[in-house]
XYZ file of C-alpha atoms in Angstrom:
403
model
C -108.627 -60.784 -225.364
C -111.353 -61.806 -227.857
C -112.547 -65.487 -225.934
C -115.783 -64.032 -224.901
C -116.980 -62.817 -228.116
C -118.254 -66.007 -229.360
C -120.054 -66.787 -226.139
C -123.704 -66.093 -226.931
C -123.511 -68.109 -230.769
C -121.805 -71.082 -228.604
C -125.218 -71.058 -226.511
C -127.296 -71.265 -229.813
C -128.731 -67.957 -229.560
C -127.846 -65.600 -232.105
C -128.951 -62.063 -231.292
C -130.083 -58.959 -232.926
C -131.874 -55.511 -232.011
C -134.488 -54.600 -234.155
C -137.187 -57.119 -236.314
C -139.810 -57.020 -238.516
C -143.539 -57.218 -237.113
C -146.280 -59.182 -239.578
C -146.585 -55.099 -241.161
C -143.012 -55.234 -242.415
C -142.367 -52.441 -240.023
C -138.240 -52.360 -238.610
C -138.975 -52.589 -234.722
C -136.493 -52.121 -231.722
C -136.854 -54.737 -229.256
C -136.430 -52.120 -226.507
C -140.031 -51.093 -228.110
C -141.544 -54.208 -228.537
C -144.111 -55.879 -226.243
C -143.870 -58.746 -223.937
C -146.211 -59.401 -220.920
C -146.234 -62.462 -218.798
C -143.514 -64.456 -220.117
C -145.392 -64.005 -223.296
C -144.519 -61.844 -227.211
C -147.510 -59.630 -228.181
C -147.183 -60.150 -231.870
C -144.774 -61.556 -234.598
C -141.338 -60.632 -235.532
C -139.473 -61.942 -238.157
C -135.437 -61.578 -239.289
C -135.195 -59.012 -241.999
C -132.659 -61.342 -243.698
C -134.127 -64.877 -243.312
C -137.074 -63.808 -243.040
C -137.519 -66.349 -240.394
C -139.671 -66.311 -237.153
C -138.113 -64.462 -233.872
C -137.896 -64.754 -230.495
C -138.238 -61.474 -227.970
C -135.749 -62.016 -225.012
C -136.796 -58.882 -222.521
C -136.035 -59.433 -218.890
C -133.694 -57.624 -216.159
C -130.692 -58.659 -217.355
C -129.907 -58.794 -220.754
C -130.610 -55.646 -223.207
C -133.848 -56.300 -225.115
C -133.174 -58.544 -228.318
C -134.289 -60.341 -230.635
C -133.326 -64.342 -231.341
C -132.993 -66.897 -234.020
C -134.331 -70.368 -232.817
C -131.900 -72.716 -232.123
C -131.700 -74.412 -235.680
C -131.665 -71.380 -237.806
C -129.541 -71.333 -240.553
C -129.403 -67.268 -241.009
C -125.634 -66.351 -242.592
C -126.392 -62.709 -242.364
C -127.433 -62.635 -238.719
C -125.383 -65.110 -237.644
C -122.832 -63.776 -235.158
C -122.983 -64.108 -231.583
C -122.753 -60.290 -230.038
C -121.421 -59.485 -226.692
C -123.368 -57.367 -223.812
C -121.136 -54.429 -224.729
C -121.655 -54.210 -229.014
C -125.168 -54.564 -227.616
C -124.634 -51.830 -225.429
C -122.239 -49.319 -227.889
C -125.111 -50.174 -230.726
C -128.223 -49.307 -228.264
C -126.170 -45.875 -226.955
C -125.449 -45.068 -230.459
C -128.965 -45.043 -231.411
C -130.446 -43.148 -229.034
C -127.519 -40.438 -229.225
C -128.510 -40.141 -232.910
C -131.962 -40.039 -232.122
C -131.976 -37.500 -229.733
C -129.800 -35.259 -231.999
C -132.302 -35.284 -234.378
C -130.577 -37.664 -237.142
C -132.846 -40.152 -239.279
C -131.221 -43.292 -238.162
C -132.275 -46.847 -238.715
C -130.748 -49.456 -236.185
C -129.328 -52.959 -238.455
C -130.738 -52.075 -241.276
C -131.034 -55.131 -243.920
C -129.172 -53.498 -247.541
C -130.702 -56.066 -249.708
C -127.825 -54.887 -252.483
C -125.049 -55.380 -250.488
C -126.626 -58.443 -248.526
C -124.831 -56.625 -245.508
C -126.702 -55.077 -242.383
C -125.280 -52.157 -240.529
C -125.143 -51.312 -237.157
C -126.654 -48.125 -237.854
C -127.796 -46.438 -240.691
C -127.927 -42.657 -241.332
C -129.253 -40.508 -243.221
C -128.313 -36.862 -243.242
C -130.231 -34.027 -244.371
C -128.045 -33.396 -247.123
C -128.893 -37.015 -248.040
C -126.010 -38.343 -247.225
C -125.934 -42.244 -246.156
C -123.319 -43.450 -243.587
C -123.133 -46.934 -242.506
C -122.269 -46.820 -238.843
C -120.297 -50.025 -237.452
C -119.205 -50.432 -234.134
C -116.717 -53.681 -234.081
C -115.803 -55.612 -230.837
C -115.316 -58.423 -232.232
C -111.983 -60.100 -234.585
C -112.397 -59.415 -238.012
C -109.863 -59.948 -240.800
C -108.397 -57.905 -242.870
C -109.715 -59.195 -246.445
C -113.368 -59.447 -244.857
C -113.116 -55.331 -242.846
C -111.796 -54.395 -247.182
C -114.413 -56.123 -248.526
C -117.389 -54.012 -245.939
C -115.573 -50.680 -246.550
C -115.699 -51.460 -250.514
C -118.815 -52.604 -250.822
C -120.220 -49.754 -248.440
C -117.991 -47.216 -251.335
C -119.701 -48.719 -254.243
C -123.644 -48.314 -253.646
C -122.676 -44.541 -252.602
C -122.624 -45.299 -248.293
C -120.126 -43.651 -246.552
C -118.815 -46.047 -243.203
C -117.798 -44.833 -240.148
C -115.599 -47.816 -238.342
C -116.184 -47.145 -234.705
C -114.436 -50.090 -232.568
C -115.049 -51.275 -228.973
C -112.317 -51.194 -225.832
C -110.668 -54.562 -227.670
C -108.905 -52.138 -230.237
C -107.767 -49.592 -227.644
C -104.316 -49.027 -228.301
C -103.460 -48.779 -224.852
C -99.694 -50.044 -223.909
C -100.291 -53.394 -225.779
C -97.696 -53.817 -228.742
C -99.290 -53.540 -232.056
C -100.883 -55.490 -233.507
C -102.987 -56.237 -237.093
C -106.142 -56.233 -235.484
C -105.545 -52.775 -234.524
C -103.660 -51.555 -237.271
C -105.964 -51.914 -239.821
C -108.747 -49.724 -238.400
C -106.170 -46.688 -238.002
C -106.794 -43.982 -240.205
C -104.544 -40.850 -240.868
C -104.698 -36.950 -241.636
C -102.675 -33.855 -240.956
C -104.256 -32.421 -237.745
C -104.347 -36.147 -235.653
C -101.532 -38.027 -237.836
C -102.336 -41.771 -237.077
C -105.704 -42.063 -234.852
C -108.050 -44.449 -234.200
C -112.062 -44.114 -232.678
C -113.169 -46.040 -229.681
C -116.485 -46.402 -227.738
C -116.246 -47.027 -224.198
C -119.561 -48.229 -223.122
C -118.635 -48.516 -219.651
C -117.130 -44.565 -219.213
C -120.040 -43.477 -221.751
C -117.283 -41.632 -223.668
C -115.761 -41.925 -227.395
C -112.111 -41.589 -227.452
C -110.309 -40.559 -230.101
C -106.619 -41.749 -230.053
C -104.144 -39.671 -232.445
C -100.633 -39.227 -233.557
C -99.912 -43.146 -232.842
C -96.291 -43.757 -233.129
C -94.107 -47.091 -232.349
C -91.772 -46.957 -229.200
C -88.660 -49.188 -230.032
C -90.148 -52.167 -228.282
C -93.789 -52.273 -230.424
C -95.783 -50.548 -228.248
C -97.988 -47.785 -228.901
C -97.429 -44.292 -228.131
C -100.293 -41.794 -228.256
C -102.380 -38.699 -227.428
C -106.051 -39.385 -226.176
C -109.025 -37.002 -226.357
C -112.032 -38.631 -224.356
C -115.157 -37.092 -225.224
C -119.205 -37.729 -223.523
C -121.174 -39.358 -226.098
C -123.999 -36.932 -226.146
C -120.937 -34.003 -226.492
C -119.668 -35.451 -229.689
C -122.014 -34.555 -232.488
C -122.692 -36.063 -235.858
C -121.677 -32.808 -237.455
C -117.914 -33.640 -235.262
C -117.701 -37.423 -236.384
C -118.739 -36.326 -239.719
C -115.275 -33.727 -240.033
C -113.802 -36.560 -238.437
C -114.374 -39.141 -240.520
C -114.368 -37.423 -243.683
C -111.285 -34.854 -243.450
C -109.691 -35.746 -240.091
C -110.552 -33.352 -237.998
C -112.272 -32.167 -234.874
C -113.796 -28.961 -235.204
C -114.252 -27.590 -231.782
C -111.509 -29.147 -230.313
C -108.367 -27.441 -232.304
C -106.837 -26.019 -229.018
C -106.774 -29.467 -226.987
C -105.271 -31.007 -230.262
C -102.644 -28.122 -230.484
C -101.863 -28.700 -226.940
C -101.269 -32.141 -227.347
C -99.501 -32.529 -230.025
C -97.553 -29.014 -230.417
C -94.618 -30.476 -228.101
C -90.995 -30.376 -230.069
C -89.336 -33.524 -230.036
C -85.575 -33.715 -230.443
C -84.165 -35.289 -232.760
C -82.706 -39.171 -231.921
C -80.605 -41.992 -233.327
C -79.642 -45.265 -233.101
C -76.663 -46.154 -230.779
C -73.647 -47.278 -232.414
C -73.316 -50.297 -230.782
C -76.809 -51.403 -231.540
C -75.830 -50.411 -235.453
C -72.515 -52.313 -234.907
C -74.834 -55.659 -234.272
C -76.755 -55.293 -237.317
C -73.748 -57.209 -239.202
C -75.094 -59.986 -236.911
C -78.336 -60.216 -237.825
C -79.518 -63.589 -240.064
C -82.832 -63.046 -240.591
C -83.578 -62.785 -244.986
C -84.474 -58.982 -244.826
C -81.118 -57.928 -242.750
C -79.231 -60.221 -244.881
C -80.688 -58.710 -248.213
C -79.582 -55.494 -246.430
C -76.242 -56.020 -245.479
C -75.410 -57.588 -248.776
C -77.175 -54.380 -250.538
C -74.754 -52.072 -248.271
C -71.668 -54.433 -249.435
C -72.440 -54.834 -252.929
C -72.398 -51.126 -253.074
C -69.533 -50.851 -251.362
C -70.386 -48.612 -248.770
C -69.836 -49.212 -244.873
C -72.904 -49.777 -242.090
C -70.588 -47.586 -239.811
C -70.466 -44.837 -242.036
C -73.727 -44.640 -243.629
C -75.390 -41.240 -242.734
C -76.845 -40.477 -239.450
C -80.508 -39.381 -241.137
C -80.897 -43.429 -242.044
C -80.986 -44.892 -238.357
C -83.083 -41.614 -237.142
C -85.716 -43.113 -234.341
C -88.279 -44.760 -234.265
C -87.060 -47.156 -236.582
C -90.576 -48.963 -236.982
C -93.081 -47.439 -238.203
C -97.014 -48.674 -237.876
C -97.981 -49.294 -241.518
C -94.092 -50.432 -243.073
C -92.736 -53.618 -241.184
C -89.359 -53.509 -242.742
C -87.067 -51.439 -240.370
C -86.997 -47.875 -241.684
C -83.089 -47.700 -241.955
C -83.663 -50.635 -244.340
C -86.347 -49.093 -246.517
C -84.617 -45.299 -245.942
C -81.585 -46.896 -247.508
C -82.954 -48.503 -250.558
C -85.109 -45.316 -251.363
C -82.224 -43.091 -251.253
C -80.117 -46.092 -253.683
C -82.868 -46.120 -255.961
C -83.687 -42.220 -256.453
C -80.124 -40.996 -256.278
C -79.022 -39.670 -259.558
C -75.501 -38.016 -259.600
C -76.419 -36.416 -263.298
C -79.591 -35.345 -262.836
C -82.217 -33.739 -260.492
C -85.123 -35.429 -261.703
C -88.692 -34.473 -259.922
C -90.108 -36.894 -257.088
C -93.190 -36.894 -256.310
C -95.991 -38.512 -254.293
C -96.948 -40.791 -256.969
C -93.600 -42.013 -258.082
C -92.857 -43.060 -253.967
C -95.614 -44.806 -253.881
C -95.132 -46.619 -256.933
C -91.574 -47.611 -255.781
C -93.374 -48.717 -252.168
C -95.524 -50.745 -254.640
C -93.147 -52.599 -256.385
C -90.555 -52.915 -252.996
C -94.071 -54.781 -251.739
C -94.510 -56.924 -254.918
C -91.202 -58.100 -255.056
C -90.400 -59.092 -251.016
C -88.370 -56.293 -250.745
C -90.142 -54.257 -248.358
C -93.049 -55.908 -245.670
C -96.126 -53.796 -244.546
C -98.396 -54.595 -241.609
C -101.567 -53.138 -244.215
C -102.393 -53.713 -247.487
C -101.486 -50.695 -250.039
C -104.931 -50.863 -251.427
C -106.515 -50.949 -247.990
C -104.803 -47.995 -246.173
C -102.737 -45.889 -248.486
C -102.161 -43.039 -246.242
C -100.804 -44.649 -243.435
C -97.745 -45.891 -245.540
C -97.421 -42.569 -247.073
C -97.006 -40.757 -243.757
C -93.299 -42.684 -243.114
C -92.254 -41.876 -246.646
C -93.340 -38.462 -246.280
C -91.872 -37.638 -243.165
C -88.265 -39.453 -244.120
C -88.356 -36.439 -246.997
C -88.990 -33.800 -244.534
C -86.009 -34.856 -242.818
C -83.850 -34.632 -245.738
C -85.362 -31.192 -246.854
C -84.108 -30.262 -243.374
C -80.959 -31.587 -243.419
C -80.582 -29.903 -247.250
C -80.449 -33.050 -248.848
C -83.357 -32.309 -250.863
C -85.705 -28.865 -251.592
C -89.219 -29.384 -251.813
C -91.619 -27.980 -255.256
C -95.203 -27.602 -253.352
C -96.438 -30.114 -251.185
C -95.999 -33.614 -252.475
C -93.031 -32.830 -254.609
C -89.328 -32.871 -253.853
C -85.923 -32.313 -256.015
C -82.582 -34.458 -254.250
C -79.771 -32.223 -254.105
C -77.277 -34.291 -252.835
C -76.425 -37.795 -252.386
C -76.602 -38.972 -248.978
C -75.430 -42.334 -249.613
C -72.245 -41.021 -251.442
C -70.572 -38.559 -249.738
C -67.481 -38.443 -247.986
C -67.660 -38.856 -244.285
C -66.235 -35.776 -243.588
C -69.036 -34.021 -245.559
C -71.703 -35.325 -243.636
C -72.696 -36.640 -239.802
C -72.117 -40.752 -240.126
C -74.181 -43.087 -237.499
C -71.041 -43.042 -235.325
C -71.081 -38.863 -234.877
């Protein structure tokens, strides 16, 4: 879906929307002049420093160019007509709501140039980045970081590309989701086309790896910078609690795996079901009669790769204590989803480091379950006691996979 993006570096153009005049002044090319085929003054790249060329006509969106043989590694990515677009609508939307806001500003400390820059009145800087185009997941850490430690807050807004859509998942969208308690797994999108930012939440996998989701579509102009502020910062809408209750207020029962598809597990050869299987035999349990809480749907989750019943299983193993109720906490899963990572024994689809909260959410919700089934009682919020052991009990104690 990305084979356009490169288009406009391929023709040797390499675009940009604001410049530097022979002041030093940061001008728009939307406000630049050009009569007769012909650029009323100088404009230079604020990286490079180099000389510019103003491209204003009736088809393209005002821009500035490199010549052909510049060797600018800052502004050196070919842009598409809609980042051009998303950036343009941006800035005026800020503008017009009163925001100081500087479009691509050049942050000579970070050697990195934002979409957008603004500053709030509280002085607050967010660097505002609307992506359309592939970016990895060492070089989107390495942004957000270095945005974090000069004092900028970012606000990753991405283009239709990432919209979740029925697609199955994938890393490109993964890593941009974020995660909170009012819109669980969610992910922003500008739709230059519709003129509307959507906000996906409470992502989930279907058992095929495709995206399940609620959708609030929102005008531009409607969504205000005191909004994608709550957003961004605590994960929430304020404004828009009763659509989100709506949405996501429907009870969902409670499903399983079918025995049959448990029953071919045992046939599985890939290393992580055979690491499994031998874990199950070793301790010599039986897949059949493991309990029913283990092979709960979904199964896959969107930050942990490793089927849950695999990870659900060794978590239980590893915590169960017959002589003693020992306090778990927040910080000791994590740790053990740590060193499952380090050591191959569990797979994740982000880093730890890079999005923390959307491998917690899986953990956390596999010990509300448990609460609920009175396997464990929880001490506050992020704090649990096991009372029982799952793993150990008779089958006529508890509901195996094949009740």
């Amino acid at each position: 879906p990305f084979a356009d993006i490169m288009g406009n570096r391929k023709k040797g153009r390499l675009f940009m929307l604001s410049a530097r005049n022979a002041s030093g002044e940061l001008i728009p090319a939307y406000q630049a002049s050009k009569q007769k085929g012909k650029t009323i003054g100088e404009y230079y790249c604020p990286a490079c420093k180099g000389r510019l060329v103003l491209k204003k006509g009736d088809v393209m969106i005002a821009h500035f160019a490199h010549h052909q043989q510049s060797d600018c590694a800052v502004f050196s990515e070919g842009e598409t007509l809609p980042h051009l677009m998303g950036k343009q609508m941006l800035l005026e939307k800020f503008r017009r709501e009163g925001v100081a806001v500087t479009l691509e500003c050049w942050l000579p400390e970070l050697q990195q140039r934002p979409d957008l820059l603004l500053v709030l009145e509280n002085g607050k800087k967010i660097a505002v980045e609307y992506q359309c185009s592939p970016i990895s997941p060492a070089d989107l850490r390495a942004r957000t970081q270095g945005y974090q430690r000069f004092g900028y807050e970012v606000w990753w807004i991405c283009g239709t590309h990432y919209r979740p859509g029925g697609i199955k998942i994938t890393q490109s969208i993964c890593q941009f989701l974020n995660h909170s308690d009012a819109l669980g797994n969610w992910i922003c999108i500008l739709d230059t086309a519709a003129n509307e930012i959507a906000i996906h939440h409470h992502l989930k996998l279907s058992s095929d790896d495709r995206f399940h989701f609620m959708k609030i579509a929102i005008p531009v102009d409607d969504l205000k910078v005191v909004a994608l502020e709550s957003l961004y910062a605590k994960g929430c809408l304020p404004g828009y609690k009763d659509l989100l209750l709506s949405s996501a207020g429907k009870i969902v029962d409670r499903k399983h795996m079918q025995a049959k598809d448990i029953n071919l597990l045992r046939y599985r050869t890939d290393p992580e079901h055979r690491k499994f299987l031998l874990a199950v035999y070793l301790d010599r349990k039986d897949l059949y009669h493991l309990p029913a809480i283990l092979f709960e749907l979904p199964c896959r989750t969107l930050g942990i790769r490793t089927p849950a019943y695999i990870w659900r299983y060794y978590l239980l193993k590893d915590f169960s204590n017959p002589e003693t109720a020992k306090l778990l906490t927040k910080k000791h899963l994590l740790e053990w989803l740590s060193t499952c990572i380090r050591t191959n024994r569990i797979r994740t689809r982000v880093a730890m480091e890079a999005n923390m909260e959307l491998l917690w959410e899986p953990l956390l919700q596999f010990m509300m379950r448990l609460v609920e089934d009175g396997h464990a009682a929880a001490i506050g919020r992020e704090a649990w006691v096991l009372l029982s052991e799952p793993l150990n009990r008779n089958e006529t104690d508890h509901h195996s996979c094949l009740s």
